[in-house]
XYZ file of C-alpha atoms in Angstrom:
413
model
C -28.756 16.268 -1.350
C -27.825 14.862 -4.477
C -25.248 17.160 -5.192
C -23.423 17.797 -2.058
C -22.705 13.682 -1.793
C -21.800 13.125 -5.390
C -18.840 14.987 -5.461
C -17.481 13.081 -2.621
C -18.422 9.251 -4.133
C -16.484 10.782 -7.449
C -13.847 11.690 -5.480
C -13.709 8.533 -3.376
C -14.465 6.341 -6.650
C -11.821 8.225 -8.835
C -9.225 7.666 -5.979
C -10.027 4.298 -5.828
C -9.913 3.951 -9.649
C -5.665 5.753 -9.881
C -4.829 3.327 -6.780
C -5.750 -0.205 -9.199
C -4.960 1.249 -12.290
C -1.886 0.278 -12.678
C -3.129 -3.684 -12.410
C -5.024 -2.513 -15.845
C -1.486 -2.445 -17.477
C 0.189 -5.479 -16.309
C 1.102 -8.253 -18.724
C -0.492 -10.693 -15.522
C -3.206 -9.792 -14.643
C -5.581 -10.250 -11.260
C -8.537 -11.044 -12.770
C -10.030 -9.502 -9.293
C -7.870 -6.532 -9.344
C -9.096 -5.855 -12.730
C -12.529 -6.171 -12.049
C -12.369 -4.394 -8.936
C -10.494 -1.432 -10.745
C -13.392 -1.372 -13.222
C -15.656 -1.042 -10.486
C -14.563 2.010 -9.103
C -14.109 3.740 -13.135
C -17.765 2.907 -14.244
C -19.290 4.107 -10.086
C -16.729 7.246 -10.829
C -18.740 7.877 -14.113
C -21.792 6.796 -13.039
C -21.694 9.913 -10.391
C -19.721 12.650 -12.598
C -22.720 12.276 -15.008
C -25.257 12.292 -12.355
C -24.123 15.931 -11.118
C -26.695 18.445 -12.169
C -24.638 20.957 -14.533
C -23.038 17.783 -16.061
C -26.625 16.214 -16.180
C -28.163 19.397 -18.452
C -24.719 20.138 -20.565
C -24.707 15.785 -21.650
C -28.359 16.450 -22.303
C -28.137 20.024 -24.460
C -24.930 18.021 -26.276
C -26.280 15.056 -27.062
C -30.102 16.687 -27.522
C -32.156 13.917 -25.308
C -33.672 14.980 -22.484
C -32.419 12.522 -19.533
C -29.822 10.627 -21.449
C -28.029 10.417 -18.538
C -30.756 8.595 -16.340
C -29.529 5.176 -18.572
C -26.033 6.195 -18.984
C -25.509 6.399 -15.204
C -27.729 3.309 -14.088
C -26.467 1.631 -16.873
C -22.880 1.800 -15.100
C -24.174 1.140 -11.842
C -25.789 -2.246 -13.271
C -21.912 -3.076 -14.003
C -20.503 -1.826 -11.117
C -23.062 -4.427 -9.495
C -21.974 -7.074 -11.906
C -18.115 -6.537 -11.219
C -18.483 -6.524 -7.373
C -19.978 -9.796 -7.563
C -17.333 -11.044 -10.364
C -14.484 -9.487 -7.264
C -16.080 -11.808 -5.200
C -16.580 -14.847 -7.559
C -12.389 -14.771 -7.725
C -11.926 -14.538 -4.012
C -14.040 -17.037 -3.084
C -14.015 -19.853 -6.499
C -11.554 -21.172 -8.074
C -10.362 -19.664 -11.347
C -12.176 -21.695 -13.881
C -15.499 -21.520 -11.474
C -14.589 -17.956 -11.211
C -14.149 -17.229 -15.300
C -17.559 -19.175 -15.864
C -19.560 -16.922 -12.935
C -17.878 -13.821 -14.342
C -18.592 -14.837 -18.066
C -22.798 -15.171 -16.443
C -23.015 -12.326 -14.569
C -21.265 -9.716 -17.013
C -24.374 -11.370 -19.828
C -26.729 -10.402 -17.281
C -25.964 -6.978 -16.528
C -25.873 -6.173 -20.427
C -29.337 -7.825 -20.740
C -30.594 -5.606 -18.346
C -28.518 -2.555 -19.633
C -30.010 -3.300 -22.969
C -33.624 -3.903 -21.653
C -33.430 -0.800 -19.596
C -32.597 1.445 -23.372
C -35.312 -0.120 -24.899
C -37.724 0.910 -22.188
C -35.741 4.741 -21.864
C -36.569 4.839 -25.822
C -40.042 3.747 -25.363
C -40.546 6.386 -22.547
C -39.010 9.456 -24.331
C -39.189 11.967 -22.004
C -39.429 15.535 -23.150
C -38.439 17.465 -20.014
C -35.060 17.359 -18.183
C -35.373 16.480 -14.434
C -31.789 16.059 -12.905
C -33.577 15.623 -9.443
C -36.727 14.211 -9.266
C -36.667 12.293 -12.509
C -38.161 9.092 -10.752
C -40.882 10.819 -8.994
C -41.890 13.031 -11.969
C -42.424 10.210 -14.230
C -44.138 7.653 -11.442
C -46.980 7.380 -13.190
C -46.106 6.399 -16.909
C -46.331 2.332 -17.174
C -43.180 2.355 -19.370
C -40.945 4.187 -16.441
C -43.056 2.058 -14.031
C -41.631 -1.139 -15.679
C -38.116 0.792 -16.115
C -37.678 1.509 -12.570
C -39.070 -1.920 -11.385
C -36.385 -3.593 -13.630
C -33.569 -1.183 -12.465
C -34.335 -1.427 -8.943
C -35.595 -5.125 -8.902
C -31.818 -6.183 -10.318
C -30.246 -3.246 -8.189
C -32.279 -4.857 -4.853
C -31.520 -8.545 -5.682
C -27.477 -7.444 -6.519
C -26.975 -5.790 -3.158
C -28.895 -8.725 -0.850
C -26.541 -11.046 -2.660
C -23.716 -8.498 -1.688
C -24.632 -8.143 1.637
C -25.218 -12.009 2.675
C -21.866 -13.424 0.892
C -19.530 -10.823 2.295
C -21.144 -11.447 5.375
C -20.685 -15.300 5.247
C -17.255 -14.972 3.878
C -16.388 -12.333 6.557
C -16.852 -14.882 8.891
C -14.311 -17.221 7.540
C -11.678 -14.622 6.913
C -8.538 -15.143 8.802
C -7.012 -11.731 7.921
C -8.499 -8.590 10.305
C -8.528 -6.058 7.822
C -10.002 -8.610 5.009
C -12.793 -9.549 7.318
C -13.514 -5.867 8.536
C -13.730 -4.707 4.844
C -16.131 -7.012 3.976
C -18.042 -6.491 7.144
C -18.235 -2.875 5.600
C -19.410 -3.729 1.890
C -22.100 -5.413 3.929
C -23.385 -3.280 5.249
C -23.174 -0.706 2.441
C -25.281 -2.813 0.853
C -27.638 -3.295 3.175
C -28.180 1.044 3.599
C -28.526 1.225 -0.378
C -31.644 -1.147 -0.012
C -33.494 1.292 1.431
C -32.404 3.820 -2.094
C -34.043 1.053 -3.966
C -36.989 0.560 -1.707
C -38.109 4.510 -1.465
C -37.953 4.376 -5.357
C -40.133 1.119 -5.924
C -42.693 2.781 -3.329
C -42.691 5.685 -5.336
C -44.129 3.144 -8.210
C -46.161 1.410 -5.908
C -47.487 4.695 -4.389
C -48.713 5.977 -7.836
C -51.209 3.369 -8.435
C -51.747 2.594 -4.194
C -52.896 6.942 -3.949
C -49.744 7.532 -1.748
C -46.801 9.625 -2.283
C -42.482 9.375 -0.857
C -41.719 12.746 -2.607
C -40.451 13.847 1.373
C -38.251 11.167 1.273
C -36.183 11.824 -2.227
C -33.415 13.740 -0.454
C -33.055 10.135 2.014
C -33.422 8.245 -0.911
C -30.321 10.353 -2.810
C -28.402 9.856 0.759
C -29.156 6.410 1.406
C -27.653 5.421 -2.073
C -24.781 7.407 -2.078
C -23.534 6.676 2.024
C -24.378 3.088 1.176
C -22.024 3.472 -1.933
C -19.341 5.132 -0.545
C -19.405 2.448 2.152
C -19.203 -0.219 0.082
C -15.972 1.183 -2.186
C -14.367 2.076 1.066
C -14.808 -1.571 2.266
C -13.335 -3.121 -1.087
C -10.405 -0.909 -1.302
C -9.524 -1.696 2.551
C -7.604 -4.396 1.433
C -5.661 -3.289 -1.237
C -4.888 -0.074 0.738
C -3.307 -2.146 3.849
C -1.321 -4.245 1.061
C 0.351 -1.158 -0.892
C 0.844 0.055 2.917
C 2.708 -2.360 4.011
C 4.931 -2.753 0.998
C 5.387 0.673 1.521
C 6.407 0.533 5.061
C 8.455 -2.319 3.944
C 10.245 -0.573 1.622
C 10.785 2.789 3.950
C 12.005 -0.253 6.851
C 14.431 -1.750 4.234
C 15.817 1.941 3.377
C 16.032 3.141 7.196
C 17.944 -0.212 8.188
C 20.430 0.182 5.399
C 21.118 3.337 6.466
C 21.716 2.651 9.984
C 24.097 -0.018 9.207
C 25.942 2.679 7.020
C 28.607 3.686 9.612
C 29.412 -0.099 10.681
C 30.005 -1.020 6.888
C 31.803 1.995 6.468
C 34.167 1.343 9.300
C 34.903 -2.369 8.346
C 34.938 -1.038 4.249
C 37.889 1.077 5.060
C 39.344 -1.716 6.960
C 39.256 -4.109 4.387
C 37.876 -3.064 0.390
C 37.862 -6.998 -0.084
C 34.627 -7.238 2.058
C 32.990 -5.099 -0.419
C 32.407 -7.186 -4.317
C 31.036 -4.366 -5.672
C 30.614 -0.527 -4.989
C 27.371 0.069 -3.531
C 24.913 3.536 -5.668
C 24.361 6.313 -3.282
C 21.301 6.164 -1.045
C 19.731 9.358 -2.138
C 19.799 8.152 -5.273
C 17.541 4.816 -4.827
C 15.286 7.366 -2.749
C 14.620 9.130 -5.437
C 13.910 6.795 -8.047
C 11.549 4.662 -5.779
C 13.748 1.603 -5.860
C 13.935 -0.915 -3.231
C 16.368 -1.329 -0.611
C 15.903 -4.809 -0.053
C 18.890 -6.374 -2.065
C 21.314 -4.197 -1.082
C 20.631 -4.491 2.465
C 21.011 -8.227 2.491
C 24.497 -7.793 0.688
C 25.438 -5.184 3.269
C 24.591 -7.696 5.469
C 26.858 -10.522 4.620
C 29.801 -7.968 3.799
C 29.106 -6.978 7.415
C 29.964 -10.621 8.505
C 32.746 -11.305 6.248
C 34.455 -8.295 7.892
C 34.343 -9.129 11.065
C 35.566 -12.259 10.120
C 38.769 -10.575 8.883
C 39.026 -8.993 12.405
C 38.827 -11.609 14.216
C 42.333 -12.014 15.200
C 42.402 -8.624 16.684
C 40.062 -9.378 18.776
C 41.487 -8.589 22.599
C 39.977 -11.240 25.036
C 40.903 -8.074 27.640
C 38.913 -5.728 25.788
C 36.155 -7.875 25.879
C 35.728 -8.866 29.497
C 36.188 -4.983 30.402
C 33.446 -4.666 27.878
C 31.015 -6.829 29.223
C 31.902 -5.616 32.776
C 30.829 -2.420 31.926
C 27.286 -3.215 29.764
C 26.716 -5.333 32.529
C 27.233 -2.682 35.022
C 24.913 -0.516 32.509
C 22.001 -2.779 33.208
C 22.134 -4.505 29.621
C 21.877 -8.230 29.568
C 21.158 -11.206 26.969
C 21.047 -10.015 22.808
C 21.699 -6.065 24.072
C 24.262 -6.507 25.718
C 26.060 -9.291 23.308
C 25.477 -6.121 20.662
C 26.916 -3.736 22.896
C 29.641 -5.495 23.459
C 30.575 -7.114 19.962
C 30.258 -3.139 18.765
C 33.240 -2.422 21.357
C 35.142 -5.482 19.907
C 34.641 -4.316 16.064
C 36.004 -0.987 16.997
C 39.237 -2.319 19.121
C 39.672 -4.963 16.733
C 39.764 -1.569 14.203
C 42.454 0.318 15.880
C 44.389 -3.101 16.678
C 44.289 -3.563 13.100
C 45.254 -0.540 11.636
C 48.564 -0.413 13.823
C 49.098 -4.433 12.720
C 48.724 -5.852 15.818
C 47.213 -8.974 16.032
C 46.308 -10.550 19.300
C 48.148 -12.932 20.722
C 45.137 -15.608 21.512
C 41.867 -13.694 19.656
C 38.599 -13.855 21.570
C 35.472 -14.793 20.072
C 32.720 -12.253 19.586
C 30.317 -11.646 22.086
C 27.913 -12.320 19.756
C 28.946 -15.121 18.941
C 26.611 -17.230 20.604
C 23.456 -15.855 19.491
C 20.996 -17.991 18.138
C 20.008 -16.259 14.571
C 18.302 -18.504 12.770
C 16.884 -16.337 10.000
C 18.307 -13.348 8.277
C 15.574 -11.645 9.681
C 16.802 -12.349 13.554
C 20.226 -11.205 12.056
C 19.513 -7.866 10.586
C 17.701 -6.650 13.663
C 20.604 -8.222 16.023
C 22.864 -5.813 13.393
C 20.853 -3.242 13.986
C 21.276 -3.251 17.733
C 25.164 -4.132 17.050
C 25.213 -0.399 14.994
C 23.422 1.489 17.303
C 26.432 0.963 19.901
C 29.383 1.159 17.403
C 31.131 4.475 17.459
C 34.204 4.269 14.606
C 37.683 4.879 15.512
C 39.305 8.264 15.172
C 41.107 8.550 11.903
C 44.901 8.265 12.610
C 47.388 11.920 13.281
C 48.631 12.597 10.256
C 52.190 13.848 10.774
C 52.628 17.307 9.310
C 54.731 17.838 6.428
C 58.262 19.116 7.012
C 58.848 23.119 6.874
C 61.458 24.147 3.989
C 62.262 27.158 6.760
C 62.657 24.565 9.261
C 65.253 22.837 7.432
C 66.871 26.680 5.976
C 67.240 27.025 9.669
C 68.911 23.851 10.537
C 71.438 24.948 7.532
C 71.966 28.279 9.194
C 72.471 27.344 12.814
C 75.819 28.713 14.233
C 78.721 25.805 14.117
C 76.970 24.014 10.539
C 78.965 23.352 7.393
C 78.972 25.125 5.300
């Protein structure tokens, strides 16, 4: 049982560790971050170790039977002491926060360092990567090792389980209050890891045995585990997804509002202060499209300020007639129709022929109050623009054409 769940708590542990790694190398820090990234490195360690081939090569390398039974626990002791310093900063202020982190990260290497001096004491001299627990039950010095480990192990997940579930409770944010809902009760399946492997101390002196129950033990601990780094990465995993979408939004709006610009760019260069990089290129190197599209905004603006005296009141009401006649009506049809009066106003412009007494814009009206209410009402106003034709270009006069003219019957010559 052992390993066919390990692999998949090191793979969920290791993913967990490359998502927060990158908060490791930041000048500013979040403490939590941090502590939370640690986490999921010493839980990824404490299972690659715990596999059985890695479990006898450490052992032949290193030449002590087991030396991975206080390497592994050792980093689940501080994976218990960093879940509850994760907790400490989203629930304390910092300096309350520091001073519980500074305690419980003492405590975890008092037990790490009591547990060594019991594993020494013990020295076993046969390697059991499965039923190492069960196989030494009856020695007093494992007896007091495992009632140590799993004493501090119990006592770390029942305070896991009954803060996340009071802070759950108080959580305003869904996917906050779901995760911790889920580290909960994580916690709460480990116990019964911890439980079968006290009984199996209890049991040696008592005259009964749990040896049926080591492959529930092994799965208890590990689905309680993997629950419990699922539920603390929630969080972090809808944050990077929504920057993300953010960032794909940004993109996918600046490119709708491509043709528009374009359109009112070839009308008028002035609009634009500065030539904006190719698209494809930001794609590609991950940068945001954020700035621009706020720029491409207000160059959208200024131009149709500079065609405002093209604007055709007839052009206009025909326009409206028609949306309205289309079924649109409030912001969809305003959009519809201002994208009618930007393209008129084009063609009017580019023969220099300003109306006599300009309308306003359709949109005129609209009450945008934040640049948010104007990019999507932009949006809408490019998804109904269609640019003007390029003008005929008149084609170049014929040297036979003109030959001919010379030759015609009756010319000079």
């Amino acid at each position: 049982m052992k390993d066919i769940l390990h692999p998949l708590c090191l793979a969920i542990a290791g993913t967990g560790f490359l998502i927060l790694v990158r908060d490791l190398g930041k000048g500013r820090r979040d403490p939590a971050l941090v502590a939370l990234a640690c986490t999921y490195a010493f839980s990824a360690l404490s299972y690659a170790v715990s596999l059985t081939w890695v479990w006898v090569r450490v052992d032949g390398l290193l030449g002590v039977p087991n030396i991975v039974v206080p390497v592994a626990q050792g980093c689940v002791i501080l994976v218990l002491a960093l879940q509850a310093t994760v907790l400490a900063h989203w629930s304390r202020p910092p300096p309350a926060a520091r001073r519980r982190s500074r305690h419980l990260l003492a405590a975890a290497a008092a037990v790490i360092a009591a547990m060594s001096v019991l594993f020494v004491l013990l020295t076993p001299a046969t390697t059991r990567p499965t039923d190492f627990s069960l196989y030494y039950a009856h020695d007093p010095v494992f007896q007091a090792y495992v009632l140590l480990y799993f004493g501090t192990y119990s006592v770390a997940e029942i305070y896991l389980a009954r803060s996340c579930r009071t802070y759950a409770r108080t959580a305003t944010n869904r996917s906050i209050a779901f995760s911790l809902r889920l580290v909960a009760l994580g916690a709460v399946v480990t116990l019964a890891y911890s439980g079968i492997r006290i009984a199996g101390i209890i049991g040696a002196e008592a005259g009964f045995g749990v040896s049926h129950l080591n492959g529930f033990a092994w799965a208890c601990g590990d689905v309680g585990a993997t629950l419990t780094q699922i539920g603390y990465l929630i969080p972090t995993v809808a944050r990077r997804t929504g920057r993300a979408r953010d960032w794909a939004t940004a993109h996918l709006r600046y490119r709708r509002l491509g043709p528009l610009w374009s359109a009112l760019d070839e009308a008028d260069p002035g609009i634009t202060l500065r030539r904006p990089a190719r698209q494809r290129h930001d794609l590609l190197r991950g940068r945001s499209a954020h700035f621009p599209l706020l720029r491409r905004r207000v160059e959208i603006r200024q131009g149709q300020k500079l065609m405002r005296r093209y604007l055709d009141p007839v052009v206009r009401e025909r326009a409206e007639a028609r949306r309205r006649a289309e079924g649109l009506a409030g912001a969809e049809l305003a959009a519809a129709v201002t994208a009618e009066q930007i393209r008129a106003a084009l063609v009017r412009h580019r023969a220099d022929a300003p109306a006599a007494a300009p309308a306003e814009y359709a949109d005129a009206d609209l009450d945008l109050a934040t640049t948010e209410d104007e990019l999507r009402h932009l949006q809408r106003v490019a998804s109904y623009f269609t640019a003007p034709p390029p003008p005929p270009t008149a084609p170049p006069e014929s040297h036979d054409t003109a030959d001919t003219r010379s030759s015609t019957p009756g010319a000079r010559s």
